[in-house]
mmCIF file of C-alpha atoms and ligand atoms in Angstrom:
data_model
loop_
_atom_site.group_PDB
_atom_site.id
_atom_site.type_symbol
_atom_site.label_atom_id
_atom_site.label_comp_id
_atom_site.label_asym_id
_atom_site.label_seq_id
_atom_site.Cartn_x
_atom_site.Cartn_y
_atom_site.Cartn_z
ATOM 1 C CA MET Z 3 103.838 109.095 141.530
ATOM 2 C CA ASP Z 4 100.417 107.458 141.532
ATOM 3 C CA PHE Z 5 99.477 104.262 139.753
ATOM 4 C CA LEU Z 6 97.343 105.729 136.947
ATOM 5 C CA LEU Z 7 99.915 108.395 136.015
ATOM 6 C CA LEU Z 8 102.754 105.875 136.010
ATOM 7 C CA SER Z 9 100.757 103.418 133.865
ATOM 8 C CA THR Z 10 99.796 106.198 131.436
ATOM 9 C CA LEU Z 11 103.434 107.262 131.134
ATOM 10 C CA TYR Z 12 104.581 103.695 130.448
ATOM 11 C CA LEU Z 13 101.842 103.170 127.872
ATOM 12 C CA SER Z 14 102.500 106.501 126.141
ATOM 13 C CA ALA Z 15 106.236 105.760 125.981
ATOM 14 C CA PHE Z 16 105.495 102.302 124.556
ATOM 15 C CA ILE Z 17 103.138 103.698 121.882
ATOM 16 C CA VAL Z 18 105.517 106.532 120.894
ATOM 17 C CA ILE Z 19 108.595 104.248 120.674
ATOM 18 C CA THR Z 20 106.663 101.591 118.714
ATOM 19 C CA TYR Z 21 105.386 104.232 116.272
ATOM 20 C CA VAL Z 22 108.839 105.822 115.855
ATOM 21 C CA LEU Z 23 110.599 102.483 115.257
ATOM 22 C CA TRP Z 24 107.885 101.168 112.961
ATOM 23 C CA PHE Z 25 107.125 104.225 110.840
ATOM 24 C CA GLY Z 26 110.258 106.354 111.325
ATOM 25 C CA ASP Z 27 111.948 104.942 108.235
ATOM 26 C CA ASN Z 28 109.134 105.486 105.735
ATOM 27 C CA SER Z 29 109.370 108.214 103.104
ATOM 28 C CA PHE Z 30 107.007 110.554 104.992
ATOM 29 C CA HIS Z 31 109.008 110.598 108.262
ATOM 30 C CA ARG Z 32 112.549 109.717 107.192
ATOM 31 C CA ARG Z 33 113.871 113.295 107.019
ATOM 32 C CA GLY Z 34 111.629 114.745 109.754
ATOM 33 C CA TYR Z 35 111.765 114.661 113.550
ATOM 34 C CA VAL Z 36 110.361 111.112 113.744
ATOM 35 C CA GLY Z 37 113.094 109.815 111.416
ATOM 36 C CA LYS Z 38 115.779 111.638 113.417
ATOM 37 C CA LEU Z 39 114.381 110.275 116.683
ATOM 38 C CA ARG Z 40 114.433 106.756 115.226
ATOM 39 C CA LYS Z 41 118.083 107.127 114.216
ATOM 40 C CA THR Z 42 118.946 108.469 117.696
ATOM 41 C CA ILE Z 43 117.192 105.558 119.432
ATOM 42 C CA ILE Z 44 118.923 102.970 117.204
ATOM 43 C CA ARG Z 45 122.359 104.613 117.568
ATOM 44 C CA GLY Z 46 121.860 104.967 121.346
ATOM 45 C CA SER Z 47 120.840 101.307 121.703
ATOM 46 C CA TYR Z 48 123.801 100.270 119.545
ATOM 47 C CA TRP Z 49 126.187 102.352 121.668
ATOM 48 C CA CYS Z 50 124.780 100.923 124.943
ATOM 49 C CA PHE Z 51 124.991 97.407 123.525
ATOM 50 C CA HIS Z 52 128.670 97.825 122.603
ATOM 51 C CA HIS Z 53 129.787 99.668 125.718
ATOM 52 C CA CYS Z 54 127.717 98.139 128.518
ATOM 53 C CA LEU Z 55 127.722 94.397 127.774
ATOM 54 C CA PRO Z 56 130.752 92.125 128.302
ATOM 55 C CA SER Z 57 132.237 91.000 124.979
ATOM 56 C CA LEU Z 58 131.425 87.303 125.498
ATOM 57 C CA LEU Z 59 127.752 88.017 126.174
ATOM 58 C CA ARG Z 60 127.678 90.500 123.299
ATOM 59 C CA ARG Z 61 128.952 87.902 120.824
ATOM 60 C CA GLN Z 62 126.300 85.424 121.969
ATOM 61 C CA VAL Z 63 123.546 88.042 121.663
ATOM 62 C CA GLU Z 64 124.827 88.987 118.175
ATOM 63 C CA LYS Z 65 124.829 85.335 117.099
ATOM 64 C CA LEU Z 66 121.286 84.875 118.398
ATOM 65 C CA TRP Z 67 120.143 88.103 116.686
ATOM 66 C CA GLN Z 68 121.750 87.031 113.397
ATOM 67 C CA TYR Z 69 119.941 83.721 113.618
ATOM 68 C CA ALA Z 70 116.581 85.175 114.725
ATOM 69 C CA ALA Z 71 116.401 88.192 112.434
ATOM 70 C CA TYR Z 72 118.433 87.290 109.345
ATOM 71 C CA THR Z 73 117.865 83.587 108.697
ATOM 72 C CA ARG Z 74 114.747 81.617 107.955
ATOM 73 C CA ASN Z 75 113.888 79.976 111.283
ATOM 74 C CA PRO Z 76 110.796 78.959 113.249
ATOM 75 C CA LEU Z 77 111.561 81.099 116.368
ATOM 76 C CA PHE Z 78 108.941 83.743 115.675
ATOM 77 C CA GLN Z 79 106.379 81.124 114.632
ATOM 78 C CA CYS Z 80 106.849 79.392 118.014
ATOM 79 C CA LEU Z 81 106.724 82.758 119.800
ATOM 80 C CA TYR Z 82 103.474 83.600 117.994
ATOM 81 C CA ALA Z 83 101.928 80.243 118.972
ATOM 82 C CA ILE Z 84 103.027 80.710 122.613
ATOM 83 C CA LEU Z 85 101.652 84.284 122.794
ATOM 84 C CA VAL Z 86 98.306 83.291 121.248
ATOM 85 C CA MET Z 87 97.950 80.269 123.526
ATOM 86 C CA ALA Z 88 98.958 82.309 126.617
ATOM 87 C CA GLY Z 89 96.449 85.064 125.794
ATOM 88 C CA PHE Z 90 93.672 82.632 124.947
ATOM 89 C CA SER Z 91 94.301 80.519 128.081
ATOM 90 C CA THR Z 92 94.186 83.640 130.279
ATOM 91 C CA PHE Z 93 90.891 84.571 128.650
ATOM 92 C CA GLN Z 94 89.469 81.070 129.158
ATOM 93 C CA LEU Z 95 90.675 80.614 132.737
ATOM 94 C CA ASP Z 96 90.317 84.125 134.167
ATOM 95 C CA VAL Z 97 87.829 86.141 132.138
ATOM 96 C CA LEU Z 98 85.342 83.337 131.435
ATOM 97 C CA HIS Z 99 85.606 82.241 135.067
ATOM 98 C CA TYR Z 100 84.424 85.690 136.229
ATOM 99 C CA ALA Z 101 81.881 85.870 133.401
ATOM 100 C CA ALA Z 102 80.358 82.600 134.715
ATOM 101 C CA LEU Z 103 80.642 83.732 138.355
ATOM 102 C CA TYR Z 104 78.789 87.010 137.697
ATOM 103 C CA GLU Z 105 76.388 85.308 135.250
ATOM 104 C CA ALA Z 106 77.217 87.461 132.242
ATOM 105 C CA PRO Z 107 74.285 87.263 129.774
ATOM 106 C CA ALA Z 108 76.646 86.976 126.776
ATOM 107 C CA LEU Z 109 78.619 84.060 128.311
ATOM 108 C CA PRO Z 110 77.782 81.499 125.527
ATOM 109 C CA LEU Z 111 78.961 84.026 122.923
ATOM 110 C CA TYR Z 112 82.163 84.734 124.889
ATOM 111 C CA GLN Z 113 82.837 80.982 124.962
ATOM 112 C CA LYS Z 114 82.164 80.187 121.298
ATOM 113 C CA LEU Z 115 83.000 83.193 119.131
ATOM 114 C CA PRO Z 116 86.724 83.617 120.111
ATOM 115 C CA LEU Z 117 87.195 79.860 119.621
ATOM 116 C CA TYR Z 118 85.792 80.024 116.064
ATOM 117 C CA ILE Z 119 87.954 83.062 115.227
ATOM 118 C CA LEU Z 120 91.005 81.311 116.718
ATOM 119 C CA CYS Z 121 90.376 78.245 114.503
ATOM 120 C CA VAL Z 122 90.132 80.433 111.367
ATOM 121 C CA ASN Z 123 93.294 82.276 112.412
ATOM 122 C CA ALA Z 124 95.185 79.009 113.074
ATOM 123 C CA VAL Z 125 94.181 77.595 109.654
ATOM 124 C CA LEU Z 126 95.317 80.788 107.883
ATOM 125 C CA PHE Z 127 98.557 80.828 109.899
ATOM 126 C CA CYS Z 128 99.393 77.230 108.914
ATOM 127 C CA THR Z 129 98.386 77.787 105.263
ATOM 128 C CA LEU Z 130 100.549 80.904 105.078
ATOM 129 C CA SER Z 131 103.510 79.215 106.794
ATOM 130 C CA MET Z 132 103.490 76.219 104.484
ATOM 131 C CA GLY Z 133 102.037 77.701 101.282
ATOM 132 C CA ASP Z 134 103.625 79.093 98.117
ATOM 133 C CA PRO Z 135 103.954 82.906 98.083
ATOM 134 C CA GLY Z 136 104.601 82.856 94.319
ATOM 135 C CA VAL Z 137 108.123 81.435 94.048
ATOM 136 C CA ILE Z 138 109.750 82.021 90.650
ATOM 137 C CA THR Z 139 111.891 79.197 89.309
ATOM 138 C CA LYS Z 140 113.722 78.625 86.022
ATOM 139 C CA GLY Z 141 110.778 76.475 84.964
ATOM 140 C CA ASN Z 142 108.071 79.124 85.444
ATOM 141 C CA VAL Z 143 110.012 82.386 84.976
ATOM 142 C CA ASP Z 144 108.802 82.877 81.396
ATOM 143 C CA LYS Z 145 105.128 83.173 82.306
ATOM 144 C CA HIS Z 146 105.979 85.847 84.908
ATOM 145 C CA PHE Z 147 107.377 88.142 82.200
ATOM 146 C CA LYS Z 148 103.902 88.348 80.668
ATOM 147 C CA LEU Z 149 102.272 89.556 83.882
ATOM 148 C CA TYR Z 150 103.739 93.042 84.337
ATOM 149 C CA GLU Z 151 105.571 95.595 82.209
ATOM 150 C CA PHE Z 152 108.950 96.951 83.309
ATOM 151 C CA ASP Z 153 108.412 100.499 84.529
ATOM 152 C CA GLY Z 154 112.042 101.445 83.851
ATOM 153 C CA ARG Z 155 112.437 102.853 87.330
ATOM 154 C CA LEU Z 156 112.057 100.215 90.039
ATOM 155 C CA TYR Z 157 112.061 97.360 87.549
ATOM 156 C CA ARG Z 158 114.382 97.402 84.561
ATOM 157 C CA GLN Z 159 114.724 94.942 81.757
ATOM 158 C CA ASP Z 160 117.823 92.685 81.703
ATOM 159 C CA GLU Z 161 118.334 92.849 85.464
ATOM 160 C CA GLN Z 162 119.641 89.479 86.615
ATOM 161 C CA CYS Z 163 119.117 87.680 89.909
ATOM 162 C CA ARG Z 164 122.645 86.442 90.567
ATOM 163 C CA THR Z 165 121.486 83.757 93.001
ATOM 164 C CA CYS Z 166 118.636 82.298 90.946
ATOM 165 C CA GLN Z 167 120.518 82.989 87.690
ATOM 166 C CA PHE Z 168 117.696 84.295 85.540
ATOM 167 C CA GLU Z 169 116.405 87.673 84.445
ATOM 168 C CA LYS Z 170 114.161 89.174 87.116
ATOM 169 C CA PRO Z 171 110.527 89.681 86.015
ATOM 170 C CA ALA Z 172 108.928 93.045 86.864
ATOM 171 C CA ARG Z 173 107.611 93.380 90.457
ATOM 172 C CA SER Z 174 109.625 90.382 91.657
ATOM 173 C CA LYS Z 175 112.336 90.429 94.307
ATOM 174 C CA HIS Z 176 114.835 87.968 95.690
ATOM 175 C CA CYS Z 177 114.156 87.187 99.364
ATOM 176 C CA ALA Z 178 117.411 86.932 101.311
ATOM 177 C CA PHE Z 179 115.727 84.840 104.038
ATOM 178 C CA CYS Z 180 114.159 82.214 101.788
ATOM 179 C CA ASN Z 181 116.772 82.441 99.006
ATOM 180 C CA HIS Z 182 114.358 82.578 96.082
ATOM 181 C CA CYS Z 183 112.682 85.181 93.890
ATOM 182 C CA VAL Z 184 109.017 85.878 94.564
ATOM 183 C CA TYR Z 185 106.395 87.239 92.176
ATOM 184 C CA ARG Z 186 104.846 90.596 93.286
ATOM 185 C CA PHE Z 187 107.038 90.510 96.420
ATOM 186 C CA ASP Z 188 105.686 92.465 99.392
ATOM 187 C CA HIS Z 189 107.878 91.556 102.378
ATOM 188 C CA HIS Z 190 109.232 88.599 104.338
ATOM 189 C CA CYS Z 191 107.074 88.019 107.430
ATOM 190 C CA LEU Z 192 109.029 86.660 110.404
ATOM 191 C CA TRP Z 193 105.842 85.643 112.227
ATOM 192 C CA VAL Z 194 104.728 83.187 109.529
ATOM 193 C CA ASN Z 195 108.331 82.503 108.452
ATOM 194 C CA CYS Z 196 107.436 82.984 104.798
ATOM 195 C CA CYS Z 197 107.479 85.624 102.072
ATOM 196 C CA ILE Z 198 104.303 87.573 101.406
ATOM 197 C CA GLY Z 199 103.956 87.669 97.636
ATOM 198 C CA GLY Z 200 101.406 87.716 94.852
ATOM 199 C CA LEU Z 201 99.979 84.275 95.596
ATOM 200 C CA ASN Z 202 99.459 84.593 99.350
ATOM 201 C CA HIS Z 203 98.762 88.300 99.922
ATOM 202 C CA ARG Z 204 95.024 87.548 100.089
ATOM 203 C CA LEU Z 205 95.690 84.925 102.798
ATOM 204 C CA PHE Z 206 97.856 87.416 104.674
ATOM 205 C CA LEU Z 207 95.007 89.953 104.587
ATOM 206 C CA GLY Z 208 92.617 87.306 105.932
ATOM 207 C CA PHE Z 209 95.142 86.394 108.616
ATOM 208 C CA LEU Z 210 95.451 90.038 109.706
ATOM 209 C CA VAL Z 211 91.684 90.561 109.735
ATOM 210 C CA SER Z 212 91.141 87.374 111.792
ATOM 211 C CA LEU Z 213 93.863 88.466 114.242
ATOM 212 C CA CYS Z 214 92.265 91.927 114.599
ATOM 213 C CA CYS Z 215 88.880 90.266 115.242
ATOM 214 C CA LEU Z 216 90.386 87.867 117.808
ATOM 215 C CA CYS Z 217 92.286 90.540 119.764
ATOM 216 C CA GLY Z 218 89.457 93.075 119.410
ATOM 217 C CA TYR Z 219 86.738 90.693 120.538
ATOM 218 C CA ILE Z 220 88.737 89.335 123.514
ATOM 219 C CA SER Z 221 89.497 92.951 124.590
ATOM 220 C CA PHE Z 222 85.813 93.843 124.287
ATOM 221 C CA ALA Z 223 84.640 90.757 126.232
ATOM 222 C CA THR Z 224 87.290 91.322 128.946
ATOM 223 C CA CYS Z 225 86.227 94.968 129.255
ATOM 224 C CA GLN Z 226 82.566 93.903 129.584
ATOM 225 C CA VAL Z 227 83.430 91.380 132.333
ATOM 226 C CA ALA Z 228 85.565 93.983 134.181
ATOM 227 C CA LEU Z 229 82.622 96.419 134.068
ATOM 228 C CA GLN Z 230 80.351 93.654 135.372
ATOM 229 C CA ILE Z 231 82.716 93.070 138.320
ATOM 230 C CA VAL Z 232 82.588 96.824 139.079
ATOM 231 C CA GLU Z 233 78.795 96.861 138.836
ATOM 232 C CA ALA Z 234 78.152 93.647 140.814
ATOM 233 C CA ASN Z 235 80.427 94.765 143.677
ATOM 234 C CA LYS Z 236 79.045 98.336 143.572
ATOM 235 C CA LEU Z 237 82.612 99.615 143.443
ATOM 236 C CA TRP Z 238 81.615 103.080 142.173
ATOM 237 C CA SER Z 239 79.629 103.742 145.362
ATOM 238 C CA ALA Z 240 82.292 102.222 147.661
ATOM 239 C CA HIS Z 241 84.794 104.228 149.759
ATOM 240 C CA TYR Z 242 88.490 103.742 150.276
ATOM 241 C CA VAL Z 243 90.762 104.811 153.123
ATOM 242 C CA ASP Z 244 93.498 107.286 152.148
ATOM 243 C CA ARG Z 245 97.046 107.480 153.566
ATOM 244 C CA TYR Z 246 95.793 109.640 156.499
ATOM 245 C CA GLY Z 247 93.129 107.057 157.439
ATOM 246 C CA ARG Z 248 90.208 109.156 156.131
ATOM 247 C CA PRO Z 249 87.438 107.496 154.077
ATOM 248 C CA GLN Z 250 87.257 108.874 150.513
ATOM 249 C CA PRO Z 251 84.671 108.307 147.749
ATOM 250 C CA MET Z 252 85.857 106.026 144.950
ATOM 251 C CA ASP Z 253 87.576 107.693 141.967
ATOM 252 C CA LEU Z 254 88.801 106.346 138.608
ATOM 253 C CA ARG Z 255 92.469 106.182 139.634
ATOM 254 C CA THR Z 256 91.756 104.110 142.761
ATOM 255 C CA LEU Z 257 89.257 101.919 140.895
ATOM 256 C CA CYS Z 258 91.840 101.078 138.193
ATOM 257 C CA GLN Z 259 94.459 100.364 140.846
ATOM 258 C CA TYR Z 260 92.021 98.158 142.779
ATOM 259 C CA LEU Z 261 91.072 96.168 139.676
ATOM 260 C CA PHE Z 262 94.727 95.725 138.690
ATOM 261 C CA MET Z 263 95.644 94.485 142.184
ATOM 262 C CA GLN Z 264 92.655 92.122 142.410
ATOM 263 C CA HIS Z 265 92.676 90.815 138.815
ATOM 264 C CA PRO Z 266 96.208 91.463 137.488
ATOM 265 C CA ARG Z 267 96.130 88.915 134.636
ATOM 266 C CA MET Z 268 92.719 90.061 133.389
ATOM 267 C CA ILE Z 269 93.626 93.781 133.413
ATOM 268 C CA PHE Z 270 97.031 93.092 131.832
ATOM 269 C CA LEU Z 271 95.245 91.101 129.098
ATOM 270 C CA LEU Z 272 92.778 93.950 128.570
ATOM 271 C CA ILE Z 273 95.449 96.661 128.283
ATOM 272 C CA SER Z 274 97.929 94.677 126.163
ATOM 273 C CA LEU Z 275 95.278 93.354 123.759
ATOM 274 C CA SER Z 276 93.646 96.777 123.388
ATOM 275 C CA LEU Z 277 96.997 98.266 122.384
ATOM 276 C CA LEU Z 278 97.739 95.335 120.126
ATOM 277 C CA THR Z 279 94.341 95.701 118.462
ATOM 278 C CA ILE Z 280 95.091 99.362 117.669
ATOM 279 C CA LEU Z 281 98.465 98.408 116.148
ATOM 280 C CA LEU Z 282 96.964 95.511 114.199
ATOM 281 C CA VAL Z 283 94.087 97.605 112.851
ATOM 282 C CA GLY Z 284 96.677 100.175 111.696
ATOM 283 C CA PHE Z 285 98.766 97.465 110.009
ATOM 284 C CA THR Z 286 95.684 95.893 108.384
ATOM 285 C CA LEU Z 287 94.538 99.292 107.066
ATOM 286 C CA TYR Z 288 98.030 99.815 105.659
ATOM 287 C CA HIS Z 289 97.793 96.487 103.783
ATOM 288 C CA LEU Z 290 94.310 97.372 102.553
ATOM 289 C CA TYR Z 291 95.768 100.644 101.263
ATOM 290 C CA LEU Z 292 98.451 98.631 99.420
ATOM 291 C CA THR Z 293 95.784 96.335 97.978
ATOM 292 C CA VAL Z 294 93.477 99.122 96.826
ATOM 293 C CA ASN Z 295 96.375 101.023 95.198
ATOM 294 C CA ASN Z 296 98.081 97.945 93.697
ATOM 295 C CA VAL Z 297 101.428 98.647 95.326
ATOM 296 C CA THR Z 298 103.690 96.547 97.539
ATOM 297 C CA THR Z 299 105.664 97.399 100.683
ATOM 298 C CA ASN Z 300 108.852 96.818 98.689
ATOM 299 C CA GLU Z 301 107.770 99.373 96.055
ATOM 300 C CA LEU Z 302 106.563 101.882 98.630
ATOM 301 C CA TYR Z 303 109.893 101.666 100.422
ATOM 302 C CA LYS Z 304 111.906 102.172 97.220
ATOM 303 C CA ARG Z 305 109.655 104.911 95.793
ATOM 304 C CA PRO Z 306 111.611 108.039 96.953
ATOM 305 C CA ALA Z 307 114.840 106.803 95.347
ATOM 306 C CA SER Z 308 113.037 105.969 92.114
ATOM 307 C CA GLN Z 309 111.384 109.406 91.975
ATOM 308 C CA GLN Z 310 114.822 111.016 92.009
ATOM 309 C CA GLN Z 311 115.761 108.980 88.942
ATOM 310 C CA GLN Z 312 112.494 109.812 87.152
ATOM 311 C CA GLN Z 313 113.835 112.921 85.479
ATOM 312 C CA LYS Z 314 116.905 111.101 84.215
ATOM 313 C CA GLN Z 315 114.772 108.233 82.969
ATOM 314 C CA LYS Z 316 112.495 110.527 80.914
ATOM 315 C CA GLN Z 317 115.251 111.269 78.442
ATOM 316 C CA GLN Z 318 116.335 107.622 78.346
ATOM 317 C CA ASP Z 319 112.779 106.418 77.578
ATOM 318 C CA LYS Z 320 112.487 108.993 74.800
ATOM 319 C CA ASN Z 321 115.691 107.721 73.195
ATOM 320 C CA THR Z 322 114.546 104.096 73.539
ATOM 321 C CA TYR Z 323 111.297 104.976 71.740
ATOM 322 C CA ILE Z 324 113.123 106.685 68.880
ATOM 323 C CA LYS Z 325 115.449 103.671 68.512
ATOM 324 C CA GLY Z 326 112.427 101.310 68.610
ATOM 325 C CA ARG Z 327 110.851 103.247 65.720
ATOM 326 C CA GLY Z 328 114.095 103.273 63.755
ATOM 327 C CA LYS Z 329 114.180 99.486 63.661
ATOM 328 C CA GLN Z 330 110.848 99.152 61.796
ATOM 329 C CA ASP Z 331 112.332 98.420 58.425
ATOM 330 C CA LYS Z 332 112.513 94.663 57.816
ATOM 331 C CA THR Z 333 109.195 92.929 57.094
ATOM 332 C CA LYS Z 334 105.693 94.383 57.257
ATOM 333 C CA GLN Z 335 104.641 91.959 60.008
ATOM 334 C CA LYS Z 336 107.687 92.779 62.114
ATOM 335 C CA LYS Z 337 107.047 96.465 61.571
ATOM 336 C CA GLN Z 338 103.557 96.182 62.970
ATOM 337 C CA GLN Z 339 104.746 94.108 65.902
ATOM 338 C CA VAL Z 340 107.492 96.574 66.867
ATOM 339 C CA GLU Z 341 105.104 99.501 66.465
ATOM 340 C CA GLU Z 342 102.497 97.884 68.685
ATOM 341 C CA ASP Z 343 105.113 97.010 71.308
ATOM 342 C CA SER Z 344 106.564 100.515 71.268
ATOM 343 C CA LYS Z 345 103.124 102.097 71.557
ATOM 344 C CA ARG Z 346 102.215 99.845 74.454
ATOM 345 C CA LYS Z 347 105.499 100.555 76.233
ATOM 346 C CA MET Z 348 105.209 104.282 75.544
ATOM 347 C CA LYS Z 349 101.649 104.299 76.878
ATOM 348 C CA PHE Z 350 102.886 102.548 79.988
ATOM 349 C CA ALA Z 351 105.885 104.897 80.286
ATOM 350 C CA VAL Z 352 103.605 107.955 79.901
ATOM 351 C CA LYS Z 353 101.411 106.513 82.656
ATOM 352 C CA CYS Z 354 104.542 106.366 84.843
ATOM 353 C CA LYS Z 355 105.208 110.048 84.284
ATOM 354 C CA ARG Z 356 101.758 111.635 84.465
ATOM 355 C CA GLY Z 357 101.684 112.148 88.220
ATOM 356 C CA ARG Z 358 101.065 108.414 88.616
ATOM 357 C CA TRP Z 359 103.862 107.346 90.907
ATOM 358 C CA ASN Z 360 102.487 103.827 90.614
ATOM 359 C CA PRO Z 361 102.076 102.717 86.980
ATOM 360 C CA TYR Z 362 100.554 99.370 88.024
ATOM 361 C CA HIS Z 363 97.410 101.112 89.293
ATOM 362 C CA ARG Z 364 94.552 99.657 87.208
ATOM 363 C CA GLY Z 365 91.596 101.202 89.020
ATOM 364 C CA TYR Z 366 90.537 100.393 92.581
ATOM 365 C CA PHE Z 367 88.204 97.522 91.694
ATOM 366 C CA HIS Z 368 90.764 95.792 89.450
ATOM 367 C CA ASN Z 369 93.504 96.320 92.028
ATOM 368 C CA VAL Z 370 91.513 94.528 94.731
ATOM 369 C CA PHE Z 371 90.520 91.842 92.250
ATOM 370 C CA GLU Z 372 94.175 91.281 91.328
ATOM 371 C CA VAL Z 373 95.074 90.519 94.970
ATOM 372 C CA LEU Z 374 92.044 88.291 95.565
ATOM 373 C CA TRP Z 375 92.577 86.464 92.292
ATOM 374 C CA PRO Z 376 96.312 86.608 91.466
ATOM 375 C CA LEU Z 377 97.280 87.048 87.796
ATOM 376 C CA VAL Z 378 99.641 84.071 87.852
ATOM 377 C CA SER Z 379 96.880 81.631 88.806
ATOM 378 C CA LYS Z 380 94.858 82.614 85.718
ATOM 379 C CA ARG Z 381 97.582 81.441 83.319
HETATM 380 ZN ZN1 ZN S 12 116.415 85.229 93.054
HETATM 381 ZN ZN1 ZN S 13 111.127 85.153 102.342
#
């Protein structure tokens, strides 16, 4: 099997498996072929792990996995720093070396721009790692109740957080890694070792955008330098000798193989960062979608289950409204207050039912504004 075909097969397998593992569990794919394939891969890996590894090694791997994936630890932060430094060093030492050797006209830009983007990315990484995602404590829990209504589906009144020992405000969730409740919880990010919540979602978006720019620009510059090497050495008009000793005109397959053999680190950097850029752009677009629609990963993940309960909840909400009206009989002021509250809640509940699967949607502009300027910081 030739080099280009083998590389394409490896890359395709990598992309397909990454997609299946990443997106196979979302509501769109869960019951389809992608979801089934994901389950098969996970079950197969689990079976291999339990039947092929010696028990002593298996226990050690399980301990390490428990520590790495289920506790708050700096492993992934260190791994991120190592990967970024390795990629950036390869770019500085290999790609810029060839850019200088072949006198690339954009050399000053190749030297400065990635460094600036890296600095921005490093600042955002540190700020995210050490910052407050919107932790809810007994001292500030009251103000969080004023931020969002309970939708009666994902978030219900009187639901307690048993660990923090207070009633959970709407849109909050207890993070098992960090052991605290977070306002407008999105997810726990292993790479920054911190929750992504209402207060730092804007920083997370900036971090993702800066990472996309860094990987994208380094891929672009590496591609430009590789093309310059091809052009300067007139590789397209060169000939190679085939296995029978006959000279053959250069083709794409042989050119790729030649470049990989001559500049393995540079070509590996180009391929891996190009793939990573595609994945990162996809992930960033997904977070922009969340921002524009005022929804969190946590809510998106729980949505199918809540939709099943919607029908049941309709009747319950109706009863609650009737009871709320029945209580308006003490003082005139209290009557008005209860009526206003009921109307507001009913309006919100109706919004939940009228095809709006997300009742927190306040219009695209306001949704974006809410992430850029979190509600909790205004109070
Ligand atoms: Zn909690
Ligand atoms: Zn967390």
